[in-house]
PDB file of C-alpha atoms in Angstrom:
ATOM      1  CA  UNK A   1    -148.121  -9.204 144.549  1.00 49.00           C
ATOM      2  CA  UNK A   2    -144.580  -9.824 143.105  1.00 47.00           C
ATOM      3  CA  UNK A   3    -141.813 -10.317 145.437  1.00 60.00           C
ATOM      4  CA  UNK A   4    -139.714 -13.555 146.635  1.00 73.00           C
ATOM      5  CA  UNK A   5    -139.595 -14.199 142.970  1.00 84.00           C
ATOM      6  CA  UNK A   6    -143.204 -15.003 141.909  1.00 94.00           C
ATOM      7  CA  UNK A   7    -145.859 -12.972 140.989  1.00 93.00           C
ATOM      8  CA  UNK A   8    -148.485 -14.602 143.657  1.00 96.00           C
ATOM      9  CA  UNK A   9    -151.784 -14.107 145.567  1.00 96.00           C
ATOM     10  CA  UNK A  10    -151.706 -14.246 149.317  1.00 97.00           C
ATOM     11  CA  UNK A  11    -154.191 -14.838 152.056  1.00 97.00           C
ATOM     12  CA  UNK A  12    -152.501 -14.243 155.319  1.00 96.00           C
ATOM     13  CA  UNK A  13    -154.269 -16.778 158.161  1.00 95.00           C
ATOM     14  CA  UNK A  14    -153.454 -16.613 161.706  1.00 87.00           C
ATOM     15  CA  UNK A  15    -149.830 -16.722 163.397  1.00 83.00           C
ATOM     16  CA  UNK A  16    -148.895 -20.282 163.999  1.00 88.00           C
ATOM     17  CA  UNK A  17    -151.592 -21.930 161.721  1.00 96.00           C
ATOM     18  CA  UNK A  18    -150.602 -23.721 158.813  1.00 97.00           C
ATOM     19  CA  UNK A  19    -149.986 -22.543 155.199  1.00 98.00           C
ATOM     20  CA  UNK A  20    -150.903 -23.779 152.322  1.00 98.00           C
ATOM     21  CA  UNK A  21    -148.843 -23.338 148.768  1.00 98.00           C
ATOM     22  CA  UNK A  22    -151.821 -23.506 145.495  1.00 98.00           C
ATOM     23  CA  UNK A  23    -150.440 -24.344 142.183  1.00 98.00           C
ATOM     24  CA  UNK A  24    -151.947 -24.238 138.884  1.00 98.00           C
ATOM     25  CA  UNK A  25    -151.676 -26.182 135.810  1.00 96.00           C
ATOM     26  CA  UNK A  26    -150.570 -25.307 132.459  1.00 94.00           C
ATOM     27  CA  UNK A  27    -152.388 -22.231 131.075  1.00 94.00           C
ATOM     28  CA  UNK A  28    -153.395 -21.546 134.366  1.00 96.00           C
ATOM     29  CA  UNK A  29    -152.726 -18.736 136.741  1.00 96.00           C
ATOM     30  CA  UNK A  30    -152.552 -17.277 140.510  1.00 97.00           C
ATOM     31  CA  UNK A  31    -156.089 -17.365 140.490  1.00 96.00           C
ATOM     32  CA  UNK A  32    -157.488 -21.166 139.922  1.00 96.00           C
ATOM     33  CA  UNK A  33    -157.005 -22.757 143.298  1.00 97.00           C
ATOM     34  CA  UNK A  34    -156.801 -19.878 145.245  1.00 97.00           C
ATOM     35  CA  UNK A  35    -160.405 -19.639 146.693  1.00 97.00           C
ATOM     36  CA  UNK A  36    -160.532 -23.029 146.434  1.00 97.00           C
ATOM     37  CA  UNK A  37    -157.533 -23.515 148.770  1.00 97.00           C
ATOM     38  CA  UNK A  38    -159.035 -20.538 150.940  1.00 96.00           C
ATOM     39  CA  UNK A  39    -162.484 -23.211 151.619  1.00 96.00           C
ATOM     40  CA  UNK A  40    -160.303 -26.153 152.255  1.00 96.00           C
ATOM     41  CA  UNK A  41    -158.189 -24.433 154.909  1.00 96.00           C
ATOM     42  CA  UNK A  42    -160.076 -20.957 155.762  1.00 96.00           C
ATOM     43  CA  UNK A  43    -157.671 -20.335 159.142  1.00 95.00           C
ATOM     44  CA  UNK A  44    -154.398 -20.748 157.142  1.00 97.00           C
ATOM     45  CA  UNK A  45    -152.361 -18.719 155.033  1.00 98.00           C
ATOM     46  CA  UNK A  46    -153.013 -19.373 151.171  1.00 98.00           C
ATOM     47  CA  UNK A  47    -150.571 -18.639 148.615  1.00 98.00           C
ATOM     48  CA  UNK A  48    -150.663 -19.260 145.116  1.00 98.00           C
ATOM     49  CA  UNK A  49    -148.002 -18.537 142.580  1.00 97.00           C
ATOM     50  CA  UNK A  50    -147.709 -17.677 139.133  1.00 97.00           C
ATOM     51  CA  UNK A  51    -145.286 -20.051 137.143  1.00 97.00           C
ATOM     52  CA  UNK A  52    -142.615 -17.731 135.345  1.00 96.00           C
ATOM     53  CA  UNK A  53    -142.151 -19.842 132.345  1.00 96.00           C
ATOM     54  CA  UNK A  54    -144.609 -18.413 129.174  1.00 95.00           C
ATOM     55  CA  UNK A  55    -145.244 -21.657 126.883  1.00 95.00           C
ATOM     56  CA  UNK A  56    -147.339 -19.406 123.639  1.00 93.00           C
ATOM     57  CA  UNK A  57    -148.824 -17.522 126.187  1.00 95.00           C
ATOM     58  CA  UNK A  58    -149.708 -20.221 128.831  1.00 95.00           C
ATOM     59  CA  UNK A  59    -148.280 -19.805 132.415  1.00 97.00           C
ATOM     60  CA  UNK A  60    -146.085 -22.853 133.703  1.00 97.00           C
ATOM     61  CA  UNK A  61    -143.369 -23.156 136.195  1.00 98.00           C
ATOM     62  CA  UNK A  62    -140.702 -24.890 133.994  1.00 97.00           C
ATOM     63  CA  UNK A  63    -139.847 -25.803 130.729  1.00 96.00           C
ATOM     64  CA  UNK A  64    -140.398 -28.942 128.400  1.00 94.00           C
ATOM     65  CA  UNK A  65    -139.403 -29.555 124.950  1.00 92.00           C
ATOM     66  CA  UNK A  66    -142.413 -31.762 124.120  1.00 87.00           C
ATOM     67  CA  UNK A  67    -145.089 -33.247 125.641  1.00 84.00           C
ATOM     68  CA  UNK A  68    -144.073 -35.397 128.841  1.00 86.00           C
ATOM     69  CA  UNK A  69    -140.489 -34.365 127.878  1.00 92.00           C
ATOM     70  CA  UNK A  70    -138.904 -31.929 130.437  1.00 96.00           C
ATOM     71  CA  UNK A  71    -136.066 -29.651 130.122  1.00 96.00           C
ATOM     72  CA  UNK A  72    -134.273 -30.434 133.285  1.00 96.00           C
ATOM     73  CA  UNK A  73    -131.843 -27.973 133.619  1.00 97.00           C
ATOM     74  CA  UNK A  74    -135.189 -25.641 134.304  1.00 97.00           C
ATOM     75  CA  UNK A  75    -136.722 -28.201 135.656  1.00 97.00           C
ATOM     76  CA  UNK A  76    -133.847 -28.156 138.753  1.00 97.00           C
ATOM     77  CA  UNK A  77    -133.657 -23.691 138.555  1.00 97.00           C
ATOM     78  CA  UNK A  78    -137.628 -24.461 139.130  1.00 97.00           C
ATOM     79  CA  UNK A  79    -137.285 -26.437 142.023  1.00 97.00           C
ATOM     80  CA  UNK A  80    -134.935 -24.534 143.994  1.00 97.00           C
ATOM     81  CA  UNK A  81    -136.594 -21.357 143.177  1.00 97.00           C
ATOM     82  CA  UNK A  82    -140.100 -22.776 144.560  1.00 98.00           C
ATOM     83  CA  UNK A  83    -137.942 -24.516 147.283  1.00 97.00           C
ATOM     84  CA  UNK A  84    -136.962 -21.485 148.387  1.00 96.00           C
ATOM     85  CA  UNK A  85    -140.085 -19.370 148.171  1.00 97.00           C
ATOM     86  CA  UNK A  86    -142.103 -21.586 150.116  1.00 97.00           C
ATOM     87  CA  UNK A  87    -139.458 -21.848 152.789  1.00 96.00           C
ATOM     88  CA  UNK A  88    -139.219 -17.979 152.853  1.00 95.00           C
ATOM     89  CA  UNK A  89    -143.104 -17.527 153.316  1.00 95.00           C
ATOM     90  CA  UNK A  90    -143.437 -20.091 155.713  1.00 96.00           C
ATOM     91  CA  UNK A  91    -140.760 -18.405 157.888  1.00 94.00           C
ATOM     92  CA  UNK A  92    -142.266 -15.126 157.915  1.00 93.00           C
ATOM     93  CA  UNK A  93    -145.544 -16.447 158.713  1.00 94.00           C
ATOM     94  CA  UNK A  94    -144.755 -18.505 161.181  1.00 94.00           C
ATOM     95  CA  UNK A  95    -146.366 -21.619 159.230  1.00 96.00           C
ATOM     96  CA  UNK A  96    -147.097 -24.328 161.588  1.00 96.00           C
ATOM     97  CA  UNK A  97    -147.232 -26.988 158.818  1.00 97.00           C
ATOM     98  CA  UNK A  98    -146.267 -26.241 155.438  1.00 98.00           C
ATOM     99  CA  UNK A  99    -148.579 -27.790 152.466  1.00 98.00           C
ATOM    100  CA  UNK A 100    -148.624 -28.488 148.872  1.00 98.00           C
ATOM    101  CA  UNK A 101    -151.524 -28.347 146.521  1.00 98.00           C
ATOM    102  CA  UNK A 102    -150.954 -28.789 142.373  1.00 98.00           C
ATOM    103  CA  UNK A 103    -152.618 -29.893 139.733  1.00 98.00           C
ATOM    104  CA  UNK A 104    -150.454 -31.298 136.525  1.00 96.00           C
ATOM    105  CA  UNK A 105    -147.804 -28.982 135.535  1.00 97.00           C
ATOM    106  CA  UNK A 106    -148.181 -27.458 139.207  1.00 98.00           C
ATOM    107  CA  UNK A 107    -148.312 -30.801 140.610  1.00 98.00           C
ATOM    108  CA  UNK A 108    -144.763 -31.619 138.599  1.00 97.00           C
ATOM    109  CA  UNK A 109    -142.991 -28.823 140.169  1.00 98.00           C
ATOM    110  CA  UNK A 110    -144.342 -29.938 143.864  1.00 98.00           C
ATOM    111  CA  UNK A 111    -143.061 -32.923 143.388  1.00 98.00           C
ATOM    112  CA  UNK A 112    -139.870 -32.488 142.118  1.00 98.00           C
ATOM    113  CA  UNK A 113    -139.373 -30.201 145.023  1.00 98.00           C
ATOM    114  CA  UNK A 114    -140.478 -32.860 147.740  1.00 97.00           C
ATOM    115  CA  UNK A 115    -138.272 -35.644 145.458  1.00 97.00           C
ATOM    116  CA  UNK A 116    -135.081 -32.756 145.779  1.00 97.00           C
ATOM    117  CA  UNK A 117    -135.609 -30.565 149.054  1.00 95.00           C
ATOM    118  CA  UNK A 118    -138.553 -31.880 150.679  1.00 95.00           C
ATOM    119  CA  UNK A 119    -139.622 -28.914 152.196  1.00 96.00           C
ATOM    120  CA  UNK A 120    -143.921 -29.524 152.118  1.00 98.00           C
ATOM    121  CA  UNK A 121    -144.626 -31.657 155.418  1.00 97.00           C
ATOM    122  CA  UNK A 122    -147.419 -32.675 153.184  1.00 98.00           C
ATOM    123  CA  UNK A 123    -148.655 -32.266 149.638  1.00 98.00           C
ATOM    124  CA  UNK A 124    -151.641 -32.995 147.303  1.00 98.00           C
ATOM    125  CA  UNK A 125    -150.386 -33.895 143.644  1.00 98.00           C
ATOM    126  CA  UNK A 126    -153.576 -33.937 141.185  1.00 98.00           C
ATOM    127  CA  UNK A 127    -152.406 -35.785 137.999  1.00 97.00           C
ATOM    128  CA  UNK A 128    -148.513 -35.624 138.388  1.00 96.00           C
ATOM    129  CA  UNK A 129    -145.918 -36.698 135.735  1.00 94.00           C
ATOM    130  CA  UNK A 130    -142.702 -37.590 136.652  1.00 95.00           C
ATOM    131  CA  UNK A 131    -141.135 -39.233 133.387  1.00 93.00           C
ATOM    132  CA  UNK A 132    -137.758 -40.463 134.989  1.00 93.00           C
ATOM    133  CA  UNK A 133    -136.675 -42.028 137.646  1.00 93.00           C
ATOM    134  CA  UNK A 134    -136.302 -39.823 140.971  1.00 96.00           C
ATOM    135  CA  UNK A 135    -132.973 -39.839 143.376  1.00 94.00           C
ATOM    136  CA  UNK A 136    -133.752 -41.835 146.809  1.00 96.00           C
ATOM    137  CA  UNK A 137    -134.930 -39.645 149.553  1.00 95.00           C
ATOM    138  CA  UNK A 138    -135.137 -40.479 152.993  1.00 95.00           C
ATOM    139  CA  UNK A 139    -135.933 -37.136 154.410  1.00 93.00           C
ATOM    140  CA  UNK A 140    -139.558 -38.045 153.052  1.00 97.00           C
ATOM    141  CA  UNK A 141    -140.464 -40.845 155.576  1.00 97.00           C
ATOM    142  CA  UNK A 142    -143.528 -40.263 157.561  1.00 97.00           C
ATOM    143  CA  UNK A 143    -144.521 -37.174 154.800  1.00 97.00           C
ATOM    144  CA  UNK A 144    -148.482 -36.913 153.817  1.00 98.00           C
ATOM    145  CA  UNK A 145    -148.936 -37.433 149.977  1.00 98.00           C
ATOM    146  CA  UNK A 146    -152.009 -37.452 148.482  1.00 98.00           C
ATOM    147  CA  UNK A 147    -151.918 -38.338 144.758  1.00 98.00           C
ATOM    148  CA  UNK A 148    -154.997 -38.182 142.475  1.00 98.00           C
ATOM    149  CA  UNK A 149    -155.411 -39.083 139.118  1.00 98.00           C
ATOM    150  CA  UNK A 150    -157.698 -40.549 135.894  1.00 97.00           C
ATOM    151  CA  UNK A 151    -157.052 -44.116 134.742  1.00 97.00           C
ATOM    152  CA  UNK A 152    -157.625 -43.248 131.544  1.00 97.00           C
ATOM    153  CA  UNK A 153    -155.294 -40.018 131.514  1.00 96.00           C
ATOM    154  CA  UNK A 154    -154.157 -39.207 128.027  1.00 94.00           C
ATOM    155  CA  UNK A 155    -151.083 -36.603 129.682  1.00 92.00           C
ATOM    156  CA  UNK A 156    -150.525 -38.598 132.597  1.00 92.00           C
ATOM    157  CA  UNK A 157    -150.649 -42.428 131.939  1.00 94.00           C
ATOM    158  CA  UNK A 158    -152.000 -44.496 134.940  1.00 95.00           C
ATOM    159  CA  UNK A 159    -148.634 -46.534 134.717  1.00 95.00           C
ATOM    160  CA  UNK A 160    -146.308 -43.558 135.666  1.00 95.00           C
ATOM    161  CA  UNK A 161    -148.805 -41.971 138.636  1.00 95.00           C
ATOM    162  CA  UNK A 162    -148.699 -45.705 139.695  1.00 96.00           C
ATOM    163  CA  UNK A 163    -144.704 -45.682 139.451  1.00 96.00           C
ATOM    164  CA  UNK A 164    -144.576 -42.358 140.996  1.00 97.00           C
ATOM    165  CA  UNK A 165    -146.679 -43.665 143.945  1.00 97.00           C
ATOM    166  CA  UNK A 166    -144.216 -46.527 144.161  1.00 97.00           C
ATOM    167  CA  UNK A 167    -141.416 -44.313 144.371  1.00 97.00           C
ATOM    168  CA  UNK A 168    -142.868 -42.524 147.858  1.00 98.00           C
ATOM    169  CA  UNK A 169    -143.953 -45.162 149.289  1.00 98.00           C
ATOM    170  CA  UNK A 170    -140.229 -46.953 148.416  1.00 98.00           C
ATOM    171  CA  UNK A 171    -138.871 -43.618 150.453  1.00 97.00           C
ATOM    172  CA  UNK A 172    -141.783 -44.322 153.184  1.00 98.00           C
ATOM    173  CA  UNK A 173    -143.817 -41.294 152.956  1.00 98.00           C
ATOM    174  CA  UNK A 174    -147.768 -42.144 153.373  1.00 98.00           C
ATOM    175  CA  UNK A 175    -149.208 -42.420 150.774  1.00 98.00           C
ATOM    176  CA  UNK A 176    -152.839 -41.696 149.488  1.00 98.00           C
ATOM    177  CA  UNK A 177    -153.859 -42.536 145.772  1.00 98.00           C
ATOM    178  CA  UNK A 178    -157.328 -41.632 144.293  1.00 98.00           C
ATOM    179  CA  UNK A 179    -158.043 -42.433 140.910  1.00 98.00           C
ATOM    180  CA  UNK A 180    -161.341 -41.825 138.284  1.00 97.00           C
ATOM    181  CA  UNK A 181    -162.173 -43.492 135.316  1.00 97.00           C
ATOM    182  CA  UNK A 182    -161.673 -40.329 133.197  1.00 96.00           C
ATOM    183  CA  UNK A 183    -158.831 -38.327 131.776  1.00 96.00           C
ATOM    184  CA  UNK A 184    -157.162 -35.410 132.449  1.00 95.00           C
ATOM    185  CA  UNK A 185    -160.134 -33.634 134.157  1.00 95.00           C
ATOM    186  CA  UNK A 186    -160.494 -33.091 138.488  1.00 96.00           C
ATOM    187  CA  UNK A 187    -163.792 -34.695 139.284  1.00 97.00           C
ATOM    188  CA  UNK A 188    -165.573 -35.075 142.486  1.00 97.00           C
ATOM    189  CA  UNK A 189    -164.273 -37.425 144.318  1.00 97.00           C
ATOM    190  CA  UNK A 190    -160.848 -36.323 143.681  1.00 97.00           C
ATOM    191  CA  UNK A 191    -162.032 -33.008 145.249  1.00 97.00           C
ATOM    192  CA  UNK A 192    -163.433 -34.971 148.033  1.00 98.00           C
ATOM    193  CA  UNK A 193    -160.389 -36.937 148.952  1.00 98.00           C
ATOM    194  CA  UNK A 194    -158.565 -33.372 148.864  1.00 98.00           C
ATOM    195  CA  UNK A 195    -160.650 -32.263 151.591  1.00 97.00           C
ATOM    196  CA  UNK A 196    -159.959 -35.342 153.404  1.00 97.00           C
ATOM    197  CA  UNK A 197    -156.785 -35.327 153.280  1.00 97.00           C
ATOM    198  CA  UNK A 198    -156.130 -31.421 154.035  1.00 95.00           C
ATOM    199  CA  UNK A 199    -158.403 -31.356 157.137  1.00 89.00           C
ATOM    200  CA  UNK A 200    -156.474 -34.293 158.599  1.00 86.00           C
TER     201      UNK A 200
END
């Protein structure tokens, strides 16, 4: 489908249940999380986006001028462009709790959103980077964050999920973190504490 801006899969759930936003990482597309977000929450509605940003041919959702180096003025047109997309679906469909699932460059965009609008009651942010130092937000207090991550990530260095956990717990969200041992990869327990946290 391609309307409110994204070209995006939808699963429409029931009136009044939740939905959940999917969104993939770099080189991904519409398609990675989507039947995985359709297992973790099989009564809601499931949407999963397309970023708009080509990189040589991989999908993203904003721009970067180098590794963990972002081009912010996209960065921000990102945000509000997601912002309002996932306010505009949740409306129509009646969402009775809106929800946030990304992994790395999809993560990145869900977070800036929840650091700028808020907008997710809760979110799921598998191997974020956030290389700078977010703007106070007290609209997040009380919000479900689940962050998951490898110690030994080469793309996202343990010390900045760490800081970025800092950060939401500073603005009083609860927070969740999960880490493995390994990289850049999702292994199983993250995919456990996903579940976990979703079906809350």
């Amino acid at each position: 489908m391609v309307d409110h801006g994204y070209a995006h899969k939808l699963k429409a759930g029931k009136p009044g249940s939740p939905i959940l936003f999917v969104l993939h990482g770099t080189g991904g597309d519409e398609n990675q999380f989507f039947t995985f977000g359709s297992q973790l929450l099989p009564e809601a509605t499931i949407v999963s986006p397309r970023g708009d940003v080509s990189e040589y041919g991989a999908a993203r959702f904003f721009r970067r001028t180098g590794e963990g180096v972002y081009d912010m003025a996209d960065l921000a047109r990102a945000t509000t462009k997601l912002a309002n997309f996932a306010k505009t679906l949740a409306a129509e469909h009646e969402a009775s709790e809106v929800i946030g699932l990304g992994y790395s460059n999809g993560a990145n965009i869900l977070a800036n959103v929840m650091i700028e609008e808020g907008v997710f009651d809760r979110a799921v942010l598998m191997h974020p980077l956030i290389p700078f130092k977010p703007k106070a937000n007290p609209k997040l207090e009380g919000r479900g964050i689940l962050i998951t991550a490898g110690e030994r990530d080469p793309i996202c260095p343990a010390p900045l999920t760490q800081s970025l956990a800092d950060y939401f717990n500073a603005q009083k969200a609860a927070v969740t973190i999960e880490w493995h041992s390994g990289g850049h990869d999702i292994r199983q327990n993250e995919i456990a504490a996903v579940e976990r946290f979703v079906k809350a």
